[in-house]
Amino acid sequence: MTYSIRLPHDIEDRLEKLSIQTGRTKSFYVKEAVLEHLDDIEDIYLAEKRLEDIRAGRSSTIPLEEIMKKYDMDC
């Protein structure tokens, strides 16, 4: 799939220099950046959603000690 994005000039310049120095395309590095950070972005979104659910009473937490005991783990 093809995407079109606008980048600040300084980021575009950095991509251009990196592309020239390495012989790879700018698209390659944009794709690498997305792949590198997508997991983190998803984790942050899910954590924020979970916190929202806990604060709204739609979900609850389990104390660490209870989990450790359930799985026979030392604290």
PDB file of C-alpha atoms in Angstrom:
ATOM      1  CA  MET A   1       0.000   0.000   0.000  1.00  0.00           C
ATOM      2  CA  THR A   2       1.232   3.479  -0.781  1.00  0.00           C
ATOM      3  CA  TYR A   3       0.994   6.408   1.631  1.00  0.00           C
ATOM      4  CA  SER A   4       1.658  10.083   1.235  1.00  0.00           C
ATOM      5  CA  ILE A   5       3.011  12.004   4.220  1.00  0.00           C
ATOM      6  CA  ARG A   6       4.385  15.475   4.769  1.00  0.00           C
ATOM      7  CA  LEU A   7       7.589  15.712   6.755  1.00  0.00           C
ATOM      8  CA  PRO A   8       9.322  18.778   8.147  1.00  0.00           C
ATOM      9  CA  HIS A   9      12.203  19.938   5.964  1.00  0.00           C
ATOM     10  CA  ASP A  10      14.825  18.967   8.533  1.00  0.00           C
ATOM     11  CA  ILE A  11      13.557  15.374   8.646  1.00  0.00           C
ATOM     12  CA  GLU A  12      13.384  15.244   4.848  1.00  0.00           C
ATOM     13  CA  ASP A  13      16.973  16.508   4.678  1.00  0.00           C
ATOM     14  CA  ARG A  14      18.139  13.855   7.128  1.00  0.00           C
ATOM     15  CA  LEU A  15      16.377  11.127   5.151  1.00  0.00           C
ATOM     16  CA  GLU A  16      17.906  12.419   1.929  1.00  0.00           C
ATOM     17  CA  LYS A  17      21.436  12.398   3.386  1.00  0.00           C
ATOM     18  CA  LEU A  18      20.986   8.947   4.877  1.00  0.00           C
ATOM     19  CA  SER A  19      19.618   7.646   1.584  1.00  0.00           C
ATOM     20  CA  ILE A  20      22.564   9.013  -0.364  1.00  0.00           C
ATOM     21  CA  GLN A  21      25.129   7.737   2.150  1.00  0.00           C
ATOM     22  CA  THR A  22      23.729   4.218   2.288  1.00  0.00           C
ATOM     23  CA  GLY A  23      22.312   3.702  -1.186  1.00  0.00           C
ATOM     24  CA  ARG A  24      18.894   2.808   0.207  1.00  0.00           C
ATOM     25  CA  THR A  25      15.657   4.619  -0.547  1.00  0.00           C
ATOM     26  CA  LYS A  26      14.018   7.136   1.743  1.00  0.00           C
ATOM     27  CA  SER A  27      10.945   4.894   1.663  1.00  0.00           C
ATOM     28  CA  PHE A  28      13.032   2.074   3.109  1.00  0.00           C
ATOM     29  CA  TYR A  29      13.945   4.204   6.136  1.00  0.00           C
ATOM     30  CA  VAL A  30      10.413   5.517   6.635  1.00  0.00           C
ATOM     31  CA  LYS A  31       9.159   1.926   6.620  1.00  0.00           C
ATOM     32  CA  GLU A  32      11.881   0.901   9.092  1.00  0.00           C
ATOM     33  CA  ALA A  33      10.915   3.760  11.436  1.00  0.00           C
ATOM     34  CA  VAL A  34       7.245   2.787  11.350  1.00  0.00           C
ATOM     35  CA  LEU A  35       8.010  -0.880  11.985  1.00  0.00           C
ATOM     36  CA  GLU A  36      10.360   0.013  14.832  1.00  0.00           C
ATOM     37  CA  HIS A  37       7.811   2.135  16.674  1.00  0.00           C
ATOM     38  CA  LEU A  38       4.416   0.648  15.804  1.00  0.00           C
ATOM     39  CA  ASP A  39       4.551  -1.918  18.637  1.00  0.00           C
ATOM     40  CA  ASP A  40       5.301   0.843  21.146  1.00  0.00           C
ATOM     41  CA  ILE A  41       2.475   3.027  19.873  1.00  0.00           C
ATOM     42  CA  GLU A  42       0.035   0.116  20.065  1.00  0.00           C
ATOM     43  CA  ASP A  43       1.188  -0.719  23.607  1.00  0.00           C
ATOM     44  CA  ILE A  44       0.718   2.881  24.729  1.00  0.00           C
ATOM     45  CA  TYR A  45      -2.779   3.018  23.238  1.00  0.00           C
ATOM     46  CA  LEU A  46      -3.782  -0.255  24.906  1.00  0.00           C
ATOM     47  CA  ALA A  47      -2.330   0.833  28.269  1.00  0.00           C
ATOM     48  CA  GLU A  48      -4.209   4.150  28.112  1.00  0.00           C
ATOM     49  CA  LYS A  49      -7.438   2.326  27.236  1.00  0.00           C
ATOM     50  CA  ARG A  50      -6.925  -0.133  30.084  1.00  0.00           C
ATOM     51  CA  LEU A  51      -6.286   2.710  32.559  1.00  0.00           C
ATOM     52  CA  GLU A  52      -9.421   4.486  31.335  1.00  0.00           C
ATOM     53  CA  ASP A  53     -11.442   1.283  31.892  1.00  0.00           C
ATOM     54  CA  ILE A  54     -10.017   0.839  35.399  1.00  0.00           C
ATOM     55  CA  ARG A  55     -10.767   4.444  36.366  1.00  0.00           C
ATOM     56  CA  ALA A  56     -14.313   4.141  34.964  1.00  0.00           C
ATOM     57  CA  GLY A  57     -14.926   0.914  36.897  1.00  0.00           C
ATOM     58  CA  ARG A  58     -15.285  -1.201  33.755  1.00  0.00           C
ATOM     59  CA  SER A  59     -12.245  -3.264  34.685  1.00  0.00           C
ATOM     60  CA  SER A  60     -10.279  -4.104  37.806  1.00  0.00           C
ATOM     61  CA  THR A  61      -6.716  -4.889  38.770  1.00  0.00           C
ATOM     62  CA  ILE A  62      -5.173  -7.876  40.509  1.00  0.00           C
ATOM     63  CA  PRO A  63      -2.506  -7.264  43.152  1.00  0.00           C
ATOM     64  CA  LEU A  64       0.971  -8.469  42.187  1.00  0.00           C
ATOM     65  CA  GLU A  65       1.196 -10.541  45.363  1.00  0.00           C
ATOM     66  CA  GLU A  66      -1.911 -12.474  44.297  1.00  0.00           C
ATOM     67  CA  ILE A  67      -0.438 -13.246  40.882  1.00  0.00           C
ATOM     68  CA  MET A  68       2.884 -14.268  42.398  1.00  0.00           C
ATOM     69  CA  LYS A  69       1.112 -16.593  44.845  1.00  0.00           C
ATOM     70  CA  LYS A  70      -1.131 -18.085  42.128  1.00  0.00           C
ATOM     71  CA  TYR A  71       1.884 -19.057  40.040  1.00  0.00           C
ATOM     72  CA  ASP A  72       4.018 -20.087  43.041  1.00  0.00           C
ATOM     73  CA  MET A  73       6.584 -17.341  42.474  1.00  0.00           C
ATOM     74  CA  ASP A  74       8.804 -15.674  45.068  1.00  0.00           C
ATOM     75  CA  CYS A  75       8.504 -11.930  45.599  1.00  0.00           C
TER      76      CYS A  75
END
